[in-house]
Amino acid sequence: MTGPEGGGRTSAPTLVEVARLAGVSRATASRAVNGGERVSPEALQAVRAAVRELGYRPNRAARSLVTRRTDSIAVVIPESDSRLFTDPFFATVLHGVTTALASTELQIVLLIGDKGEQSGRMLHYLRSGHTDGAIVVSHHRRDNVAAVLADSTMPSVFIGRPWSPAETPVSWVDVDNFTGGVLAAEHLVARGARRLGTVAGPPDMGAPVDRLAGWVAAVEAAGLATDAVTHADFSTPGAARATEELLAAHPDVDGLFVASDLMAAAALQVLDAHGRRVPQDVRVVGFDNMELATTVRPTLTTVVNPAAEMARRAVEMLLAQLGSRGGTEPELLATELVVRESS
């Protein structure tokens, strides 16, 4: 335990030493360190005092054999790595998750897989129980992630409602995307737009489908046409192509709702290339209210997508499940419109 000259400790303290100092058996010390089940309050207090005095740190591998816990959660993103590293939404969500977990011992395992993946490494990893729980971001209709998690005992929470929550009863938290679409359309109409168009998101995801449905409902309520619709994949190139298609088919569009700020930034560039002034000729509204909305020119009117708050709530919901406090009901967060120069 000490050096040859009687100096300081050269090896880490062991569980046997903790037990000896606490005056309990090694088995009792092990139970106390790994959750405190079937340990008297007196013994638990003595073990904790010994742990502090010796500076003992449990071996994670050995602890997992006792607790059947890995002390890790998976953040599952069924998207290409190119989208993951270019869309600010994912950076905001990941930062929110890590911040919410800062006070715990849980580590994050990031799982990336192609959208629509039915099998493969990501799902095999989830099925194999390598993590204690999962937070899923950006769920597509053909993804098998929701079905796998619904059929398993692994605690899980989705950020963004699953495609068919009735068929896959999992926990989720989302923003009120439908109302967001309504707010965008109503604002454009109130600002005088009469030929509204939209660059919607992928039609195989719950969030963009809800945003489009809200936009359609509000435009129809205003007695205006709803045929000027194109879809993009939430990427900059995809949004640019979709905006070109929209302008080619409907050159008279004077109000444009774009399903994300990143795509709206691309739409602004296309409009500028076509000599369409914003907001004089075309009023534009995005969705997200990330930092990007304040750095583009003109600055972007947009609908708030509280990604950091959704991440925090997802972590809280997952921790509640991990603490055996049962399942958690879905949550729908409110949104609002932030008006800037583009409209």
CSV table of C-alpha atoms in Angstrom, one decimal:
chain,number,residue,atom,x,y,z
A,1,MET,CA,0.0,0.0,0.0
A,2,THR,CA,2.9,2.3,0.6
A,3,GLY,CA,6.2,2.8,-1.1
A,4,PRO,CA,9.4,1.1,0.1
A,5,GLU,CA,10.3,4.2,2.2
A,6,GLY,CA,6.9,4.4,3.8
A,7,GLY,CA,5.7,7.1,1.5
A,8,GLY,CA,2.3,7.7,-0.1
A,9,ARG,CA,-0.1,5.1,-1.6
A,10,THR,CA,1.0,3.7,-4.9
A,11,SER,CA,-2.2,1.7,-5.6
A,12,ALA,CA,-5.9,2.6,-5.6
A,13,PRO,CA,-7.9,1.7,-2.5
A,14,THR,CA,-9.8,-1.6,-2.7
A,15,LEU,CA,-13.3,-2.6,-1.7
A,16,VAL,CA,-11.8,-4.9,0.9
A,17,GLU,CA,-10.1,-1.9,2.5
A,18,VAL,CA,-13.4,0.0,2.5
A,19,ALA,CA,-15.1,-2.9,4.2
A,20,ARG,CA,-12.4,-3.2,6.8
A,21,LEU,CA,-12.5,0.5,7.6
A,22,ALA,CA,-16.3,0.5,7.8
A,23,GLY,CA,-16.3,-2.6,10.0
A,24,VAL,CA,-18.6,-4.6,7.6
A,25,SER,CA,-18.3,-7.6,5.3
A,26,ARG,CA,-17.1,-7.2,1.7
A,27,ALA,CA,-20.5,-8.2,0.5
A,28,THR,CA,-22.2,-5.5,2.6
A,29,ALA,CA,-19.7,-2.9,1.3
A,30,SER,CA,-20.4,-4.0,-2.3
A,31,ARG,CA,-24.1,-3.6,-1.8
A,32,ALA,CA,-23.7,-0.2,-0.2
A,33,VAL,CA,-21.5,1.0,-3.0
A,34,ASN,CA,-23.8,-0.3,-5.7
A,35,GLY,CA,-27.1,1.2,-4.6
A,36,GLY,CA,-27.5,0.5,-0.9
A,37,GLU,CA,-30.1,-2.3,-1.3
A,38,ARG,CA,-30.4,-4.7,1.7
A,39,VAL,CA,-28.0,-2.6,3.8
A,40,SER,CA,-28.9,-1.1,7.2
A,41,PRO,CA,-28.7,2.7,7.5
A,42,GLU,CA,-25.8,2.4,10.0
A,43,ALA,CA,-23.8,0.2,7.7
A,44,LEU,CA,-24.5,2.4,4.7
A,45,GLN,CA,-23.3,5.5,6.5
A,46,ALA,CA,-20.2,3.7,7.7
A,47,VAL,CA,-19.3,2.6,4.1
A,48,ARG,CA,-19.9,6.0,2.7
A,49,ALA,CA,-17.6,7.5,5.3
A,50,ALA,CA,-14.9,4.9,4.5
A,51,VAL,CA,-15.3,5.6,0.7
A,52,ARG,CA,-14.8,9.4,1.3
A,53,GLU,CA,-11.8,8.8,3.6
A,54,LEU,CA,-10.0,6.4,1.3
A,55,GLY,CA,-11.0,8.1,-1.9
A,56,TYR,CA,-12.4,4.8,-3.2
A,57,ARG,CA,-13.9,4.8,-6.7
A,58,PRO,CA,-15.9,1.8,-7.8
A,59,ASN,CA,-14.8,-0.2,-10.8
A,60,ARG,CA,-17.4,0.4,-13.5
A,61,ALA,CA,-17.1,-2.9,-15.1
A,62,ALA,CA,-17.5,-4.8,-11.9
A,63,ARG,CA,-20.3,-2.5,-10.8
A,64,SER,CA,-22.2,-3.2,-14.0
A,65,LEU,CA,-22.2,-6.9,-13.2
A,66,VAL,CA,-23.9,-6.2,-9.9
A,67,THR,CA,-26.4,-3.5,-11.0
A,68,ARG,CA,-26.8,-4.6,-14.6
A,69,ARG,CA,-26.4,-0.9,-15.5
A,70,THR,CA,-24.0,0.5,-18.0
A,71,ASP,CA,-24.2,4.1,-16.8
A,72,SER,CA,-24.6,5.3,-20.4
A,73,ILE,CA,-27.5,6.3,-22.6
A,74,ALA,CA,-27.7,6.3,-26.4
A,75,VAL,CA,-28.5,9.5,-28.4
A,76,VAL,CA,-29.9,7.9,-31.6
A,77,ILE,CA,-29.9,10.1,-34.7
A,78,PRO,CA,-31.1,8.2,-37.9
A,79,GLU,CA,-29.5,10.7,-40.2
A,80,SER,CA,-26.4,10.9,-42.3
A,81,ASP,CA,-23.3,12.4,-40.6
A,82,SER,CA,-23.3,15.2,-43.2
A,83,ARG,CA,-26.7,16.4,-41.9
A,84,LEU,CA,-25.8,15.8,-38.3
A,85,PHE,CA,-22.7,18.1,-38.6
A,86,THR,CA,-24.4,20.9,-40.7
A,87,ASP,CA,-27.8,21.4,-39.1
A,88,PRO,CA,-27.6,23.6,-36.0
A,89,PHE,CA,-30.7,21.8,-34.6
A,90,PHE,CA,-28.7,18.7,-33.7
A,91,ALA,CA,-25.9,20.7,-32.1
A,92,THR,CA,-28.5,22.5,-29.9
A,93,VAL,CA,-30.1,19.2,-28.9
A,94,LEU,CA,-26.8,17.5,-28.1
A,95,HIS,CA,-25.7,20.5,-26.0
A,96,GLY,CA,-29.0,20.4,-24.2
A,97,VAL,CA,-28.7,16.6,-23.5
A,98,THR,CA,-25.1,16.9,-22.2
A,99,THR,CA,-26.0,19.9,-20.0
A,100,ALA,CA,-29.0,18.1,-18.5
A,101,LEU,CA,-26.8,15.1,-17.7
A,102,ALA,CA,-23.9,17.1,-16.3
A,103,SER,CA,-25.0,16.4,-12.7
A,104,THR,CA,-25.3,12.6,-13.3
A,105,GLU,CA,-22.7,9.9,-13.9
A,106,LEU,CA,-24.3,8.9,-17.2
A,107,GLN,CA,-22.2,9.0,-20.3
A,108,ILE,CA,-23.5,9.6,-23.8
A,109,VAL,CA,-23.1,7.1,-26.7
A,110,LEU,CA,-23.9,8.7,-30.0
A,111,LEU,CA,-25.5,6.4,-32.6
A,112,ILE,CA,-25.8,7.6,-36.2
A,113,GLY,CA,-27.6,5.6,-38.8
A,114,ASP,CA,-29.1,6.2,-42.2
A,115,LYS,CA,-32.8,7.3,-42.2
A,116,GLY,CA,-35.1,4.4,-42.9
A,117,GLU,CA,-32.7,1.9,-41.5
A,118,GLN,CA,-34.5,-1.4,-40.8
A,119,SER,CA,-31.5,-3.3,-39.3
A,120,GLY,CA,-27.8,-2.8,-39.1
A,121,ARG,CA,-25.3,-1.8,-36.5
A,122,MET,CA,-27.4,0.9,-34.8
A,123,LEU,CA,-30.4,-1.3,-34.1
A,124,HIS,CA,-28.3,-4.2,-33.2
A,125,TYR,CA,-26.5,-2.1,-30.7
A,126,LEU,CA,-29.8,-1.0,-29.1
A,127,ARG,CA,-31.2,-4.5,-29.0
A,128,SER,CA,-28.0,-5.8,-27.3
A,129,GLY,CA,-28.5,-3.7,-24.2
A,130,HIS,CA,-25.2,-1.8,-24.4
A,131,THR,CA,-26.9,1.3,-22.9
A,132,ASP,CA,-29.4,1.9,-20.1
A,133,GLY,CA,-31.7,4.0,-22.2
A,134,ALA,CA,-32.1,5.9,-25.4
A,135,ILE,CA,-33.0,9.4,-26.6
A,136,VAL,CA,-34.1,9.4,-30.3
A,137,VAL,CA,-33.9,12.5,-32.5
A,138,SER,CA,-35.2,12.9,-36.0
A,139,HIS,CA,-37.4,9.9,-36.5
A,140,HIS,CA,-38.5,8.9,-40.0
A,141,ARG,CA,-41.6,6.9,-41.1
A,142,ARG,CA,-39.5,3.9,-42.3
A,143,ASP,CA,-37.1,3.8,-39.4
A,144,ASN,CA,-37.5,0.7,-37.3
A,145,VAL,CA,-36.2,2.4,-34.1
A,146,ALA,CA,-39.6,3.2,-32.6
A,147,ALA,CA,-40.8,-0.4,-33.1
A,148,VAL,CA,-37.6,-1.9,-31.6
A,149,LEU,CA,-37.7,0.3,-28.6
A,150,ALA,CA,-41.5,-0.2,-28.1
A,151,ASP,CA,-41.0,-3.9,-28.1
A,152,SER,CA,-38.1,-3.8,-25.7
A,153,THR,CA,-37.8,-3.0,-22.0
A,154,MET,CA,-35.2,-0.2,-22.6
A,155,PRO,CA,-36.4,3.2,-21.3
A,156,SER,CA,-36.6,5.6,-24.2
A,157,VAL,CA,-37.8,9.1,-25.2
A,158,PHE,CA,-38.2,10.6,-28.6
A,159,ILE,CA,-37.5,14.2,-29.4
A,160,GLY,CA,-40.1,14.8,-32.0
A,161,ARG,CA,-43.2,12.6,-32.0
A,162,PRO,CA,-42.8,9.2,-33.7
A,163,TRP,CA,-44.5,8.8,-37.1
A,164,SER,CA,-47.4,6.8,-35.6
A,165,PRO,CA,-47.4,7.2,-31.8
A,166,ALA,CA,-50.6,5.1,-31.5
A,167,GLU,CA,-48.9,2.1,-33.1
A,168,THR,CA,-45.6,2.6,-31.2
A,169,PRO,CA,-46.4,3.6,-27.6
A,170,VAL,CA,-43.2,5.3,-26.6
A,171,SER,CA,-42.6,8.5,-24.7
A,172,TRP,CA,-41.9,11.7,-26.6
A,173,VAL,CA,-41.6,15.4,-26.3
A,174,ASP,CA,-42.2,17.8,-29.2
A,175,VAL,CA,-43.0,21.4,-30.1
A,176,ASP,CA,-46.5,22.3,-31.3
A,177,ASN,CA,-45.5,22.1,-35.0
A,178,PHE,CA,-49.1,22.5,-36.2
A,179,THR,CA,-49.6,25.8,-34.4
A,180,GLY,CA,-46.2,26.9,-35.7
A,181,GLY,CA,-47.4,26.4,-39.3
A,182,VAL,CA,-50.6,28.3,-38.5
A,183,LEU,CA,-48.6,31.2,-37.0
A,184,ALA,CA,-46.4,31.4,-40.1
A,185,ALA,CA,-49.2,31.5,-42.5
A,186,GLU,CA,-51.4,33.9,-40.5
A,187,HIS,CA,-48.4,36.3,-40.2
A,188,LEU,CA,-47.8,36.3,-44.0
A,189,VAL,CA,-51.5,36.9,-44.7
A,190,ALA,CA,-51.5,39.7,-42.1
A,191,ARG,CA,-48.5,41.3,-43.9
A,192,GLY,CA,-50.4,41.4,-47.2
A,193,ALA,CA,-49.2,38.2,-48.9
A,194,ARG,CA,-51.9,36.7,-51.1
A,195,ARG,CA,-50.0,34.0,-53.1
A,196,LEU,CA,-48.5,31.8,-50.4
A,197,GLY,CA,-46.1,29.0,-50.9
A,198,THR,CA,-44.1,26.7,-48.7
A,199,VAL,CA,-40.9,24.7,-48.9
A,200,ALA,CA,-42.0,21.9,-46.5
A,201,GLY,CA,-39.7,19.3,-44.9
A,202,PRO,CA,-39.6,15.6,-45.6
A,203,PRO,CA,-43.1,14.0,-45.9
A,204,ASP,CA,-42.0,11.0,-43.9
A,205,MET,CA,-41.4,12.8,-40.6
A,206,GLY,CA,-44.0,13.9,-38.0
A,207,ALA,CA,-42.7,17.5,-37.5
A,208,PRO,CA,-42.7,18.7,-41.1
A,209,VAL,CA,-46.0,17.0,-41.8
A,210,ASP,CA,-47.6,18.9,-38.8
A,211,ARG,CA,-46.0,22.2,-39.9
A,212,LEU,CA,-47.4,21.8,-43.4
A,213,ALA,CA,-50.8,20.8,-42.0
A,214,GLY,CA,-50.9,23.9,-39.9
A,215,TRP,CA,-49.9,26.1,-42.9
A,216,VAL,CA,-52.6,24.6,-45.1
A,217,ALA,CA,-55.3,25.0,-42.5
A,218,ALA,CA,-54.5,28.7,-42.0
A,219,VAL,CA,-54.1,29.5,-45.7
A,220,GLU,CA,-57.4,27.7,-46.4
A,221,ALA,CA,-59.1,29.7,-43.6
A,222,ALA,CA,-57.9,32.9,-45.4
A,223,GLY,CA,-59.6,31.7,-48.6
A,224,LEU,CA,-56.3,31.4,-50.5
A,225,ALA,CA,-54.8,28.6,-52.6
A,226,THR,CA,-52.6,25.9,-51.0
A,227,ASP,CA,-51.1,24.3,-54.2
A,228,ALA,CA,-47.7,26.0,-54.0
A,229,VAL,CA,-45.9,23.3,-52.1
A,230,THR,CA,-42.5,21.7,-52.5
A,231,HIS,CA,-40.6,19.4,-50.2
A,232,ALA,CA,-36.9,19.3,-49.2
A,233,ASP,CA,-34.8,17.2,-46.9
A,234,PHE,CA,-33.8,19.9,-44.3
A,235,SER,CA,-30.5,20.4,-46.1
A,236,THR,CA,-29.2,23.5,-47.8
A,237,PRO,CA,-28.8,22.0,-51.3
A,238,GLY,CA,-32.2,20.3,-51.0
A,239,ALA,CA,-33.9,23.6,-50.0
A,240,ALA,CA,-32.2,25.5,-52.9
A,241,ARG,CA,-33.6,22.9,-55.4
A,242,ALA,CA,-37.1,23.0,-53.8
A,243,THR,CA,-37.2,26.8,-53.9
A,244,GLU,CA,-36.1,26.8,-57.6
A,245,GLU,CA,-38.9,24.3,-58.3
A,246,LEU,CA,-41.4,26.4,-56.4
A,247,LEU,CA,-40.5,29.6,-58.2
A,248,ALA,CA,-40.6,27.9,-61.6
A,249,ALA,CA,-44.1,26.5,-61.0
A,250,HIS,CA,-45.5,29.5,-59.1
A,251,PRO,CA,-43.6,32.7,-60.0
A,252,ASP,CA,-46.3,34.9,-58.4
A,253,VAL,CA,-45.5,33.7,-54.8
A,254,ASP,CA,-45.3,36.7,-52.5
A,255,GLY,CA,-45.2,34.9,-49.1
A,256,LEU,CA,-43.0,31.9,-48.4
A,257,PHE,CA,-42.9,29.6,-45.3
A,258,VAL,CA,-39.8,27.4,-45.1
A,259,ALA,CA,-39.8,24.5,-42.7
A,260,SER,CA,-36.4,25.3,-41.1
A,261,ASP,CA,-34.1,28.2,-40.7
A,262,LEU,CA,-31.3,26.4,-42.4
A,263,MET,CA,-33.5,25.8,-45.5
A,264,ALA,CA,-34.8,29.4,-45.3
A,265,ALA,CA,-31.3,30.7,-45.5
A,266,ALA,CA,-30.9,28.8,-48.8
A,267,ALA,CA,-34.3,30.1,-50.0
A,268,LEU,CA,-33.2,33.7,-49.4
A,269,GLN,CA,-30.1,33.1,-51.6
A,270,VAL,CA,-32.3,31.7,-54.4
A,271,LEU,CA,-34.8,34.5,-54.2
A,272,ASP,CA,-31.9,37.0,-54.4
A,273,ALA,CA,-30.5,35.2,-57.4
A,274,HIS,CA,-33.9,35.6,-59.1
A,275,GLY,CA,-34.0,39.3,-58.3
A,276,ARG,CA,-36.8,38.9,-55.8
A,277,ARG,CA,-36.4,41.3,-52.9
A,278,VAL,CA,-37.2,40.2,-49.4
A,279,PRO,CA,-39.5,41.4,-47.9
A,280,GLN,CA,-40.6,43.8,-50.6
A,281,ASP,CA,-41.4,41.2,-53.2
A,282,VAL,CA,-41.6,38.0,-51.1
A,283,ARG,CA,-42.1,37.8,-47.4
A,284,VAL,CA,-40.3,34.8,-45.8
A,285,VAL,CA,-40.8,33.0,-42.5
A,286,GLY,CA,-38.6,30.1,-41.2
A,287,PHE,CA,-38.8,27.7,-38.4
A,288,ASP,CA,-36.4,27.1,-35.5
A,289,ASN,CA,-35.2,30.5,-34.2
A,290,MET,CA,-31.6,29.3,-34.0
A,291,GLU,CA,-28.7,31.8,-34.1
A,292,LEU,CA,-28.7,31.5,-37.9
A,293,ALA,CA,-31.9,33.5,-38.0
A,294,THR,CA,-30.1,36.6,-36.7
A,295,THR,CA,-27.0,36.3,-38.9
A,296,VAL,CA,-28.6,36.0,-42.4
A,297,ARG,CA,-29.6,39.1,-44.3
A,298,PRO,CA,-32.3,40.1,-44.0
A,299,THR,CA,-32.7,38.7,-40.5
A,300,LEU,CA,-35.3,36.0,-40.5
A,301,THR,CA,-38.8,36.0,-39.1
A,302,THR,CA,-39.2,32.5,-37.7
A,303,VAL,CA,-41.2,30.2,-35.5
A,304,VAL,CA,-39.5,29.1,-32.2
A,305,ASN,CA,-38.4,25.5,-31.9
A,306,PRO,CA,-37.3,25.1,-28.3
A,307,ALA,CA,-34.7,22.4,-29.0
A,308,ALA,CA,-32.7,22.9,-25.8
A,309,GLU,CA,-35.9,22.7,-23.7
A,310,MET,CA,-37.0,19.6,-25.5
A,311,ALA,CA,-33.6,18.0,-24.9
A,312,ARG,CA,-33.8,18.9,-21.2
A,313,ARG,CA,-37.3,17.5,-20.8
A,314,ALA,CA,-36.3,14.3,-22.7
A,315,VAL,CA,-33.5,13.8,-20.2
A,316,GLU,CA,-35.9,14.3,-17.3
A,317,MET,CA,-38.4,11.9,-18.8
A,318,LEU,CA,-35.7,9.3,-19.3
A,319,LEU,CA,-34.3,9.7,-15.8
A,320,ALA,CA,-37.8,9.2,-14.4
A,321,GLN,CA,-38.0,5.9,-16.4
A,322,LEU,CA,-34.5,4.8,-15.2
A,323,GLY,CA,-35.6,5.5,-11.7
A,324,SER,CA,-38.5,3.0,-12.1
A,325,ARG,CA,-41.1,5.7,-11.8
A,326,GLY,CA,-43.0,4.3,-14.7
A,327,GLY,CA,-43.6,5.6,-18.2
A,328,THR,CA,-44.0,9.3,-19.0
A,329,GLU,CA,-46.8,10.9,-20.9
A,330,PRO,CA,-46.0,12.7,-24.2
A,331,GLU,CA,-45.4,16.5,-23.9
A,332,LEU,CA,-46.2,19.2,-26.5
A,333,LEU,CA,-44.3,22.5,-25.9
A,334,ALA,CA,-45.8,25.8,-26.9
A,335,THR,CA,-44.3,28.0,-29.6
A,336,GLU,CA,-44.4,31.6,-30.8
A,337,LEU,CA,-43.4,33.7,-33.8
A,338,VAL,CA,-40.4,36.0,-33.7
A,339,VAL,CA,-40.7,38.8,-36.2
A,340,ARG,CA,-37.6,40.2,-38.0
A,341,GLU,CA,-36.7,41.9,-41.2
A,342,SER,CA,-37.6,39.1,-43.7
A,343,SER,CA,-41.4,39.7,-43.4
